[in-house]
Amino acid sequence: MSKTIQTIRGMHDVLPEHIGVWQHIETVVRQALDAYGYQEIRMPLVEKTELFKRSIGEVTDIVEKEMYTFEDRNGDSLTLRPEATASCVRACMENGLLRNQIQRLWYMGPMFRHERPQKGRYRQFHQIGVEAFGLDGPDIDAELIFMTARLWRELGLKDLRLEINSLGSSDARKQYREKLVEYFSAHKDKLDEDSQRRLTSNPLRILDSKNSNMQYLIKDAPQMQDHLDDDSRQHFEGLKAMLDNAGIVYEENPRLVRGLDYYNKTVFEWVTDRLGAQGTVCAGGRFDGLVEQLGGKPVPAAGFAMGIERLVALMEELSVDIPANDPHAYLVMVGEDGSQRGMQLAEELRSALPQLRLVTNCGGGSFKSQFKRADKSGAQVVLVLGEDELANNTIGVKDLRAGAEQETVAQSEIKDKLNQILFR
Ligand code: ATP
Ligand code: MG
């Protein structure tokens, strides 16, 4: 026998025993986004490498060392998307969705980053992303945050805190950047290798460093708050007033800068302490310059993305109850005749009770082995078509949860009987 092949490091199968949580999150998110008037958009998983270089920024971790980039057979440089905001902007521009229009969009799917795999950090992971285009006020920032807060409530998630910051306009950031370079240059010997490099390429990212030896230095660094332009300050105040009004608790975190270059003004993260080091489950902000940066006319924009693996981990950590997806019923049927009648009856039941999850015992087997399978399936009710039942046009019904004796009912009444047991 040849050696079996395994998944790529940092990439995972989601097995049936875990799929319930995934589907529950997806369903709740879909309904919530729908309720706020957001529409789904689906983009390819692969884009031209240039798209990500131009949007995320050449001197970010993602573009410098995390992208899955390859040449296709034509020699074009392609990249598996590390995030989908850039793809979403590309898709909107290409299809004329941004011409004097407001767009509220969302997407869901896998992203790829060649990071060091650890708990909560994978090489293929999944995001639900939301982007709103054409609106420049703090109201849309607030809407996005309200929406996430509602999602946590509906999913039963707690222990999440909201951190917000403003990165100001690009001009204000330029001036602030100079102040930062001045400050960190004076302490250059205390910077780690990454930060020394960033000092010239991307000094704001030093604030984002997770190196504990540098935290005291970062704490005393000049703060963006003190260098905000009037417009950004007003915007930020407007957002905070709306959050206050809605009773949403937040912390201002002056060191929150986000890992991607395209953000301006509002940035925010939802963070939990329940998941160890990878505690950010959702992150976003404004990116008013991105459309222009990708060659379009300027369009204001804001959005966020949440990591589904981290949401799943938090649901499991908090032992949140999710709707069961075990079958309701399992149909045991004996012999060739039983199988003929059973398969037909099952189809009738599926038509009559669309919400019914019914598994039929394909492949035959003795009563005993079929009951074993029924038990293993997790079904609440076992339906039985044996010789007697076939002869009398009846069917056996055993409600395992009630622990009752098996009853016999007419086949014509089984629909009502199941309704009564399962859906009353
Ligand atoms: P982090 O600081 O954790 O690396 P990030 O700033 O790189 O996150 P974004 O690019 O903003 O993250 O992505 C938004 C969300 O997607 C994150 O908050 C996180 O929940 C999730 N995420 C990002 N990278 C990964 C990954 N490698 N594995 C699993 N989830 C991820
Ligand atoms: Mg990252």
GROMACS .gro file of C-alpha atoms and ligand atoms in nm:
model
  456
    1MET     CA    1   0.000   0.000   0.000
    2SER     CA    2   0.128   0.347  -0.078
    3LYS     CA    3   0.154   0.619   0.184
    4THR     CA    4  -0.164   0.816   0.253
    5ILE     CA    5  -0.175   1.186   0.177
    6GLN     CA    6  -0.252   1.442   0.442
    7THR     CA    7  -0.377   1.802   0.451
    8ILE     CA    8  -0.135   2.088   0.412
    9ARG     CA    9  -0.001   2.226   0.740
   10GLY     CA   10  -0.230   2.497   0.876
   11MET     CA   11  -0.526   2.383   0.665
   12HIS     CA   12  -0.810   2.184   0.813
   13ASP     CA   13  -1.112   1.975   0.729
   14VAL     CA   14  -1.430   2.077   0.908
   15LEU     CA   15  -1.576   1.741   1.005
   16PRO     CA   16  -1.947   1.663   1.042
   17GLU     CA   17  -1.925   1.669   1.424
   18HIS     CA   18  -1.825   2.036   1.410
   19ILE     CA   19  -2.032   2.146   1.114
   20GLY     CA   20  -2.335   2.231   1.326
   21VAL     CA   21  -2.162   2.534   1.482
   22TRP     CA   22  -2.035   2.653   1.145
   23GLN     CA   23  -2.377   2.629   0.986
   24HIS     CA   24  -2.543   2.795   1.282
   25ILE     CA   25  -2.304   3.091   1.263
   26GLU     CA   26  -2.354   3.115   0.888
   27THR     CA   27  -2.733   3.105   0.919
   28VAL     CA   28  -2.749   3.367   1.194
   29VAL     CA   29  -2.508   3.596   1.011
   30ARG     CA   30  -2.695   3.558   0.683
   31GLN     CA   31  -3.025   3.651   0.848
   32ALA     CA   32  -2.879   3.946   1.036
   33LEU     CA   33  -2.705   4.090   0.730
   34ASP     CA   34  -3.019   4.043   0.529
   35ALA     CA   35  -3.215   4.230   0.794
   36TYR     CA   36  -2.981   4.531   0.760
   37GLY     CA   37  -3.018   4.531   0.380
   38TYR     CA   38  -2.676   4.389   0.289
   39GLN     CA   39  -2.641   4.173  -0.022
   40GLU     CA   40  -2.407   3.883  -0.078
   41ILE     CA   41  -2.132   3.903  -0.338
   42ARG     CA   42  -1.903   3.615  -0.441
   43MET     CA   43  -1.557   3.672  -0.582
   44PRO     CA   44  -1.293   3.429  -0.714
   45LEU     CA   45  -1.044   3.287  -0.463
   46VAL     CA   46  -0.756   3.379  -0.692
   47GLU     CA   47  -0.666   3.728  -0.814
   48LYS     CA   48  -0.374   3.899  -0.983
   49THR     CA   49  -0.094   3.944  -0.729
   50GLU     CA   50  -0.082   4.313  -0.816
   51LEU     CA   51  -0.429   4.366  -0.665
   52PHE     CA   52  -0.311   4.274  -0.316
   53LYS     CA   53   0.022   4.453  -0.344
   54ARG     CA   54  -0.152   4.774  -0.438
   55SER     CA   55  -0.425   4.755  -0.175
   56ILE     CA   56  -0.285   4.587   0.135
   57GLY     CA   57   0.053   4.760   0.102
   58GLU     CA   58   0.397   4.635   0.001
   59VAL     CA   59   0.543   4.662   0.349
   60THR     CA   60   0.281   4.470   0.544
   61ASP     CA   61   0.332   4.121   0.688
   62ILE     CA   62   0.074   3.986   0.448
   63VAL     CA   63   0.239   4.106   0.129
   64GLU     CA   64   0.597   4.066   0.251
   65LYS     CA   65   0.576   3.709   0.372
   66GLU     CA   66   0.230   3.557   0.393
   67MET     CA   67   0.087   3.538   0.043
   68TYR     CA   68   0.041   3.218  -0.157
   69THR     CA   69   0.173   3.353  -0.485
   70PHE     CA   70   0.243   3.145  -0.792
   71GLU     CA   71   0.282   3.168  -1.166
   72ASP     CA   72   0.005   3.008  -1.365
   73ARG     CA   73   0.067   2.831  -1.692
   74ASN     CA   74   0.063   3.158  -1.882
   75GLY     CA   75   0.333   3.303  -1.660
   76ASP     CA   76   0.094   3.547  -1.487
   77SER     CA   77   0.156   3.610  -1.118
   78LEU     CA   78  -0.154   3.504  -0.924
   79THR     CA   79  -0.228   3.495  -0.551
   80LEU     CA   80  -0.475   3.303  -0.335
   81ARG     CA   81  -0.664   3.582  -0.163
   82PRO     CA   82  -0.528   3.665   0.184
   83GLU     CA   83  -0.840   3.877   0.248
   84ALA     CA   84  -1.128   3.986   0.028
   85THR     CA   85  -1.174   4.362   0.066
   86ALA     CA   86  -0.944   4.420  -0.230
   87SER     CA   87  -1.130   4.160  -0.437
   88CYS     CA   88  -1.462   4.317  -0.341
   89VAL     CA   89  -1.346   4.663  -0.449
   90ARG     CA   90  -1.209   4.517  -0.772
   91ALA     CA   91  -1.538   4.340  -0.842
   92CYS     CA   92  -1.743   4.653  -0.771
   93MET     CA   93  -1.528   4.874  -0.992
   94GLU     CA   94  -1.516   4.625  -1.274
   95ASN     CA   95  -1.895   4.592  -1.275
   96GLY     CA   96  -1.982   4.956  -1.230
   97LEU     CA   97  -2.136   4.906  -0.886
   98LEU     CA   98  -1.971   5.215  -0.742
   99ARG     CA   99  -2.093   5.477  -0.991
  100ASN     CA  100  -2.289   5.721  -0.772
  101GLN     CA  101  -2.430   5.432  -0.580
  102ILE     CA  102  -2.448   5.312  -0.228
  103GLN     CA  103  -2.359   4.945  -0.187
  104ARG     CA  104  -2.398   4.733   0.122
  105LEU     CA  105  -2.227   4.401   0.057
  106TRP     CA  106  -2.105   4.091   0.233
  107TYR     CA  107  -1.915   3.774   0.146
  108MET     CA  108  -1.805   3.457   0.316
  109GLY     CA  109  -1.529   3.214   0.235
  110PRO     CA  110  -1.172   3.091   0.271
  111MET     CA  111  -0.866   3.315   0.288
  112PHE     CA  112  -0.503   3.204   0.264
  113ARG     CA  113  -0.200   3.332   0.455
  114HIS     CA  114   0.130   3.157   0.505
  115GLU     CA  115   0.151   3.231   0.879
  116ARG     CA  116   0.295   3.017   1.156
  117PRO     CA  117   0.007   2.784   1.241
  118GLN     CA  118  -0.109   2.791   1.602
  119LYS     CA  119  -0.437   2.796   1.792
  120GLY     CA  120  -0.664   3.046   1.616
  121ARG     CA  121  -0.415   3.107   1.336
  122TYR     CA  122  -0.428   2.896   1.023
  123ARG     CA  123  -0.305   2.903   0.665
  124GLN     CA  124  -0.649   2.851   0.524
  125PHE     CA  125  -0.908   3.022   0.739
  126HIS     CA  126  -1.255   3.161   0.680
  127GLN     CA  127  -1.395   3.508   0.703
  128ILE     CA  128  -1.731   3.670   0.684
  129GLY     CA  129  -1.668   4.018   0.548
  130VAL     CA  130  -1.896   4.317   0.516
  131GLU     CA  131  -1.829   4.632   0.313
  132ALA     CA  132  -2.035   4.948   0.267
  133PHE     CA  133  -1.952   5.188  -0.018
  134GLY     CA  134  -2.061   5.544  -0.090
  135LEU     CA  135  -2.124   5.664   0.265
  136ASP     CA  136  -1.876   5.890   0.441
  137GLY     CA  137  -2.041   5.970   0.776
  138PRO     CA  138  -1.990   5.809   1.114
  139ASP     CA  139  -2.344   5.670   1.091
  140ILE     CA  140  -2.236   5.386   0.865
  141ASP     CA  141  -1.942   5.306   1.094
  142ALA     CA  142  -2.196   5.291   1.377
  143GLU     CA  143  -2.427   5.068   1.171
  144LEU     CA  144  -2.146   4.820   1.112
  145ILE     CA  145  -2.066   4.811   1.482
  146PHE     CA  146  -2.434   4.782   1.582
  147MET     CA  147  -2.463   4.491   1.342
  148THR     CA  148  -2.167   4.307   1.496
  149ALA     CA  149  -2.298   4.371   1.848
  150ARG     CA  150  -2.634   4.226   1.743
  151LEU     CA  151  -2.460   3.922   1.595
  152TRP     CA  152  -2.283   3.848   1.922
  153ARG     CA  153  -2.615   3.873   2.105
  154GLU     CA  154  -2.791   3.645   1.859
  155LEU     CA  155  -2.510   3.393   1.867
  156GLY     CA  156  -2.504   3.397   2.246
  157LEU     CA  157  -2.143   3.519   2.255
  158LYS     CA  158  -2.018   3.713   2.552
  159ASP     CA  159  -1.686   3.831   2.694
  160LEU     CA  160  -1.618   4.035   2.382
  161ARG     CA  161  -1.497   4.390   2.416
  162LEU     CA  162  -1.494   4.660   2.153
  163GLU     CA  163  -1.180   4.865   2.093
  164ILE     CA  164  -1.189   5.169   1.870
  165ASN     CA  165  -0.943   5.425   1.740
  166SER     CA  166  -0.916   5.686   1.469
  167LEU     CA  167  -0.624   5.685   1.227
  168GLY     CA  168  -0.715   6.028   1.090
  169SER     CA  169  -0.676   6.147   0.733
  170SER     CA  170  -0.376   6.044   0.526
  171ASP     CA  171  -0.226   6.394   0.570
  172ALA     CA  172  -0.265   6.383   0.946
  173ARG     CA  173  -0.117   6.036   0.946
  174LYS     CA  174   0.183   6.159   0.748
  175GLN     CA  175   0.258   6.421   1.012
  176TYR     CA  176   0.199   6.174   1.291
  177ARG     CA  177   0.427   5.930   1.117
  178GLU     CA  178   0.711   6.183   1.134
  179LYS     CA  179   0.657   6.225   1.507
  180LEU     CA  180   0.667   5.850   1.550
  181VAL     CA  181   0.985   5.810   1.347
  182GLU     CA  182   1.145   6.084   1.556
  183TYR     CA  183   1.043   5.913   1.878
  184PHE     CA  184   1.138   5.559   1.784
  185SER     CA  185   1.465   5.670   1.620
  186ALA     CA  186   1.569   5.810   1.956
  187HIS     CA  187   1.518   5.459   2.099
  188LYS     CA  188   1.640   5.263   1.802
  189ASP     CA  189   1.861   5.029   2.005
  190LYS     CA  190   1.554   4.908   2.195
  191LEU     CA  191   1.358   4.813   1.886
  192ASP     CA  192   1.351   4.454   1.766
  193GLU     CA  193   1.463   4.364   1.417
  194ASP     CA  194   1.114   4.382   1.264
  195SER     CA  195   1.048   4.722   1.415
  196GLN     CA  196   1.384   4.861   1.306
  197ARG     CA  197   1.293   4.766   0.955
  198ARG     CA  198   0.947   4.920   0.993
  199LEU     CA  199   1.096   5.243   1.120
  200THR     CA  200   1.168   5.342   0.764
  201SER     CA  201   0.902   5.144   0.579
  202ASN     CA  202   0.590   5.149   0.799
  203PRO     CA  203   0.645   5.303   1.144
  204LEU     CA  204   0.277   5.291   1.245
  205ARG     CA  205   0.299   4.914   1.243
  206ILE     CA  206   0.549   4.929   1.530
  207LEU     CA  207   0.253   5.021   1.751
  208ASP     CA  208   0.097   4.689   1.652
  209SER     CA  209   0.401   4.488   1.767
  210LYS     CA  210   0.325   4.199   1.999
  211ASN     CA  211   0.680   4.192   2.139
  212SER     CA  212   0.635   4.228   2.516
  213ASN     CA  213   0.984   4.379   2.559
  214MET     CA  214   0.878   4.679   2.355
  215GLN     CA  215   0.544   4.752   2.517
  216TYR     CA  216   0.679   5.012   2.760
  217LEU     CA  217   0.830   5.198   2.465
  218ILE     CA  218   0.509   5.179   2.265
  219LYS     CA  219   0.305   5.297   2.561
  220ASP     CA  220   0.492   5.627   2.577
  221ALA     CA  221   0.496   5.686   2.201
  222PRO     CA  222   0.318   5.993   2.062
  223GLN     CA  223  -0.052   5.922   2.007
  224MET     CA  224  -0.255   5.968   1.692
  225GLN     CA  225  -0.529   6.127   1.903
  226ASP     CA  226  -0.309   6.431   1.953
  227HIS     CA  227  -0.251   6.471   1.580
  228LEU     CA  228  -0.598   6.415   1.439
  229ASP     CA  229  -0.730   6.656   1.176
  230ASP     CA  230  -1.057   6.837   1.257
  231ASP     CA  231  -1.265   6.635   1.014
  232SER     CA  232  -1.146   6.303   1.156
  233ARG     CA  233  -1.188   6.426   1.512
  234GLN     CA  234  -1.549   6.528   1.444
  235HIS     CA  235  -1.614   6.199   1.268
  236PHE     CA  236  -1.477   6.008   1.565
  237GLU     CA  237  -1.679   6.213   1.814
  238GLY     CA  238  -1.991   6.150   1.603
  239LEU     CA  239  -1.930   5.776   1.610
  240LYS     CA  240  -1.872   5.769   1.983
  241ALA     CA  241  -2.195   5.962   2.045
  242MET     CA  242  -2.388   5.704   1.842
  243LEU     CA  243  -2.227   5.416   2.029
  244ASP     CA  244  -2.307   5.585   2.360
  245ASN     CA  245  -2.666   5.638   2.249
  246ALA     CA  246  -2.702   5.273   2.165
  247GLY     CA  247  -2.547   5.169   2.496
  248ILE     CA  248  -2.254   4.999   2.327
  249VAL     CA  249  -1.954   4.987   2.555
  250TYR     CA  250  -1.613   5.053   2.398
  251GLU     CA  251  -1.256   5.128   2.490
  252GLU     CA  252  -1.045   5.378   2.302
  253ASN     CA  253  -0.717   5.209   2.219
  254PRO     CA  254  -0.465   5.458   2.076
  255ARG     CA  255  -0.236   5.172   1.973
  256LEU     CA  256  -0.494   5.007   1.752
  257VAL     CA  257  -0.361   5.050   1.397
  258ARG     CA  258  -0.463   4.731   1.210
  259GLY     CA  259  -0.234   4.521   0.996
  260LEU     CA  260  -0.338   4.651   0.657
  261ASP     CA  261  -0.237   4.984   0.508
  262TYR     CA  262  -0.562   5.097   0.355
  263TYR     CA  263  -0.745   5.199   0.672
  264ASN     CA  264  -0.816   5.561   0.770
  265LYS     CA  265  -1.033   5.736   1.030
  266THR     CA  266  -1.231   5.474   1.226
  267VAL     CA  267  -1.074   5.139   1.306
  268PHE     CA  268  -1.219   4.885   1.547
  269GLU     CA  269  -1.169   4.536   1.681
  270TRP     CA  270  -1.378   4.297   1.888
  271VAL     CA  271  -1.146   4.114   2.123
  272THR     CA  272  -1.188   3.834   2.376
  273ASP     CA  273  -0.961   3.704   2.649
  274ARG     CA  274  -1.115   3.357   2.624
  275LEU     CA  275  -0.907   3.240   2.327
  276GLY     CA  276  -0.549   3.310   2.434
  277ALA     CA  277  -0.320   3.512   2.210
  278GLN     CA  278  -0.546   3.502   1.902
  279GLY     CA  279  -0.825   3.700   2.066
  280THR     CA  280  -0.941   3.928   1.785
  281VAL     CA  281  -1.255   3.777   1.636
  282CYS     CA  282  -1.360   4.072   1.422
  283ALA     CA  283  -1.176   4.373   1.285
  284GLY     CA  284  -1.254   4.659   1.053
  285GLY     CA  285  -1.268   5.026   0.982
  286ARG     CA  286  -1.290   5.288   0.710
  287PHE     CA  287  -1.091   5.271   0.388
  288ASP     CA  288  -1.188   5.586   0.203
  289GLY     CA  289  -0.874   5.587  -0.012
  290LEU     CA  290  -0.880   5.230  -0.137
  291VAL     CA  291  -1.103   5.267  -0.444
  292GLU     CA  292  -0.889   5.552  -0.575
  293GLN     CA  293  -0.572   5.360  -0.489
  294LEU     CA  294  -0.700   5.082  -0.715
  295GLY     CA  295  -0.761   5.320  -1.002
  296GLY     CA  296  -1.122   5.434  -0.948
  297LYS     CA  297  -1.280   5.766  -0.861
  298PRO     CA  298  -1.270   5.816  -0.483
  299VAL     CA  299  -1.555   5.640  -0.301
  300PRO     CA  300  -1.589   5.643   0.078
  301ALA     CA  301  -1.598   5.296   0.227
  302ALA     CA  302  -1.608   5.108   0.554
  303GLY     CA  303  -1.618   4.742   0.650
  304PHE     CA  304  -1.508   4.460   0.873
  305ALA     CA  305  -1.417   4.094   0.863
  306MET     CA  306  -1.463   3.826   1.124
  307GLY     CA  307  -1.270   3.505   1.154
  308ILE     CA  308  -1.511   3.212   1.156
  309GLU     CA  309  -1.263   2.968   1.319
  310ARG     CA  310  -1.224   3.207   1.612
  311LEU     CA  311  -1.602   3.250   1.642
  312VAL     CA  312  -1.643   2.873   1.637
  313ALA     CA  313  -1.373   2.838   1.904
  314LEU     CA  314  -1.545   3.099   2.121
  315MET     CA  315  -1.885   2.929   2.080
  316GLU     CA  316  -1.726   2.602   2.190
  317GLU     CA  317  -1.531   2.767   2.472
  318LEU     CA  318  -1.852   2.924   2.604
  319SER     CA  319  -2.048   2.599   2.546
  320VAL     CA  320  -2.318   2.790   2.359
  321ASP     CA  321  -2.614   2.569   2.270
  322ILE     CA  322  -2.677   2.536   1.900
  323PRO     CA  323  -2.977   2.387   1.720
  324ALA     CA  324  -2.942   2.010   1.684
  325ASN     CA  325  -2.896   1.862   1.340
  326ASP     CA  326  -2.937   1.493   1.421
  327PRO     CA  327  -3.200   1.316   1.210
  328HIS     CA  328  -3.552   1.321   1.351
  329ALA     CA  329  -3.634   0.975   1.231
  330TYR     CA  330  -3.469   0.656   1.104
  331LEU     CA  331  -3.660   0.411   0.888
  332VAL     CA  332  -3.588   0.043   0.949
  333MET     CA  333  -3.723  -0.185   0.675
  334VAL     CA  334  -3.689  -0.558   0.633
  335GLY     CA  335  -3.653  -0.763   0.316
  336GLU     CA  336  -3.689  -0.675  -0.050
  337ASP     CA  337  -4.058  -0.583  -0.012
  338GLY     CA  338  -3.990  -0.371   0.293
  339SER     CA  339  -3.723  -0.186   0.108
  340GLN     CA  340  -3.951  -0.123  -0.194
  341ARG     CA  341  -4.235   0.012   0.018
  342GLY     CA  342  -4.004   0.194   0.260
  343MET     CA  343  -3.818   0.393  -0.002
  344GLN     CA  344  -4.151   0.505  -0.146
  345LEU     CA  345  -4.301   0.590   0.192
  346ALA     CA  346  -3.993   0.791   0.284
  347GLU     CA  347  -4.034   1.004  -0.029
  348GLU     CA  348  -4.400   1.065   0.058
  349LEU     CA  349  -4.303   1.172   0.410
  350ARG     CA  350  -4.033   1.407   0.283
  351SER     CA  351  -4.289   1.574   0.057
  352ALA     CA  352  -4.547   1.598   0.333
  353LEU     CA  353  -4.311   1.721   0.609
  354PRO     CA  354  -4.044   1.943   0.453
  355GLN     CA  355  -3.876   2.011   0.791
  356LEU     CA  356  -3.837   1.638   0.865
  357ARG     CA  357  -3.484   1.498   0.872
  358LEU     CA  358  -3.539   1.134   0.781
  359VAL     CA  359  -3.270   0.873   0.722
  360THR     CA  360  -3.364   0.547   0.551
  361ASN     CA  361  -3.175   0.227   0.619
  362CYS     CA  362  -3.015   0.162   0.282
  363GLY     CA  363  -2.817  -0.157   0.236
  364GLY     CA  364  -3.048  -0.401   0.417
  365GLY     CA  365  -2.941  -0.594   0.727
  366SER     CA  366  -3.107  -0.772   1.017
  367PHE     CA  367  -3.351  -0.594   1.251
  368LYS     CA  368  -3.082  -0.590   1.513
  369SER     CA  369  -2.817  -0.430   1.298
  370GLN     CA  370  -3.064  -0.178   1.157
  371PHE     CA  371  -3.172  -0.074   1.507
  372LYS     CA  372  -2.806  -0.034   1.598
  373ARG     CA  373  -2.760   0.205   1.307
  374ALA     CA  374  -3.078   0.388   1.403
  375ASP     CA  375  -2.943   0.434   1.754
  376LYS     CA  376  -2.608   0.557   1.629
  377SER     CA  377  -2.771   0.808   1.395
  378GLY     CA  378  -2.903   1.004   1.693
  379ALA     CA  379  -3.258   0.992   1.557
  380GLN     CA  380  -3.538   1.047   1.806
  381VAL     CA  381  -3.788   0.821   1.635
  382VAL     CA  382  -3.741   0.479   1.474
  383LEU     CA  383  -3.993   0.381   1.207
  384VAL     CA  384  -4.026   0.009   1.140
  385LEU     CA  385  -4.149  -0.174   0.832
  386GLY     CA  386  -4.143  -0.547   0.912
  387GLU     CA  387  -4.338  -0.831   0.759
  388ASP     CA  388  -4.652  -0.772   0.972
  389GLU     CA  389  -4.655  -0.402   0.901
  390LEU     CA  390  -4.617  -0.463   0.528
  391ALA     CA  391  -4.901  -0.711   0.530
  392ASN     CA  392  -5.132  -0.471   0.719
  393ASN     CA  393  -5.030  -0.139   0.563
  394THR     CA  394  -4.912  -0.022   0.903
  395ILE     CA  395  -4.582   0.103   1.038
  396GLY     CA  396  -4.411   0.069   1.374
  397VAL     CA  397  -4.322   0.389   1.559
  398LYS     CA  398  -4.080   0.396   1.851
  399ASP     CA  399  -4.010   0.727   2.024
  400LEU     CA  400  -3.667   0.670   2.175
  401ARG     CA  401  -3.666   0.992   2.374
  402ALA     CA  402  -3.997   0.917   2.544
  403GLY     CA  403  -3.872   0.565   2.611
  404ALA     CA  404  -4.220   0.441   2.514
  405GLU     CA  405  -4.317   0.104   2.374
  406GLN     CA  406  -4.331   0.066   1.999
  407GLU     CA  407  -4.672   0.163   1.863
  408THR     CA  408  -4.834   0.052   1.543
  409VAL     CA  409  -5.017   0.306   1.324
  410ALA     CA  410  -5.170   0.296   0.978
  411GLN     CA  411  -4.927   0.409   0.707
  412SER     CA  412  -5.183   0.672   0.606
  413GLU     CA  413  -5.153   0.825   0.954
  414ILE     CA  414  -4.778   0.827   0.996
  415LYS     CA  415  -4.748   1.185   0.879
  416ASP     CA  416  -4.980   1.312   1.155
  417LYS     CA  417  -4.814   1.089   1.409
  418LEU     CA  418  -4.465   1.226   1.331
  419ASN     CA  419  -4.599   1.579   1.334
  420GLN     CA  420  -4.740   1.520   1.676
  421ILE     CA  421  -4.421   1.365   1.819
  422LEU     CA  422  -4.166   1.595   1.659
  423PHE     CA  423  -4.313   1.930   1.567
  424ARG     CA  424  -4.604   1.991   1.800
  425ATP     P1  425  -0.425   3.914   1.359
  425ATP     O1  426  -0.383   4.039   1.430
  425ATP     O2  427  -0.491   3.815   1.451
  425ATP     O3  428  -0.319   3.855   1.274
  425ATP     P2  429  -0.523   4.053   1.131
  425ATP     O4  430  -0.516   4.193   1.171
  425ATP     O5  431  -0.418   3.997   1.044
  425ATP     O6  432  -0.541   3.959   1.260
  425ATP     P3  433  -0.748   4.082   0.951
  425ATP     O7  434  -0.666   4.074   0.830
  425ATP     O8  435  -0.806   4.211   0.987
  425ATP     O9  436  -0.669   4.021   1.074
  425ATP    O10  437  -0.864   3.973   0.946
  425ATP     C1  438  -0.984   3.986   1.020
  425ATP     C2  439  -1.007   3.867   1.108
  425ATP    O11  440  -0.981   3.745   1.041
  425ATP     C3  441  -0.917   3.861   1.230
  425ATP    O12  442  -0.965   3.943   1.332
  425ATP     C4  443  -0.925   3.715   1.267
  425ATP    O13  444  -1.045   3.688   1.338
  425ATP     C5  445  -0.931   3.648   1.133
  425ATP     N1  446  -0.798   3.601   1.093
  425ATP     C6  447  -0.698   3.672   1.038
  425ATP     N2  448  -0.591   3.595   1.011
  425ATP     C7  449  -0.626   3.469   1.050
  425ATP     C8  450  -0.559   3.342   1.049
  425ATP     N3  451  -0.437   3.326   0.998
  425ATP     N4  452  -0.625   3.234   1.098
  425ATP     C9  453  -0.751   3.246   1.148
  425ATP     N5  454  -0.818   3.362   1.152
  425ATP    C10  455  -0.758   3.473   1.103
  426MG      MG  456  -0.244   3.892   1.084
   0.00000   0.00000   0.00000
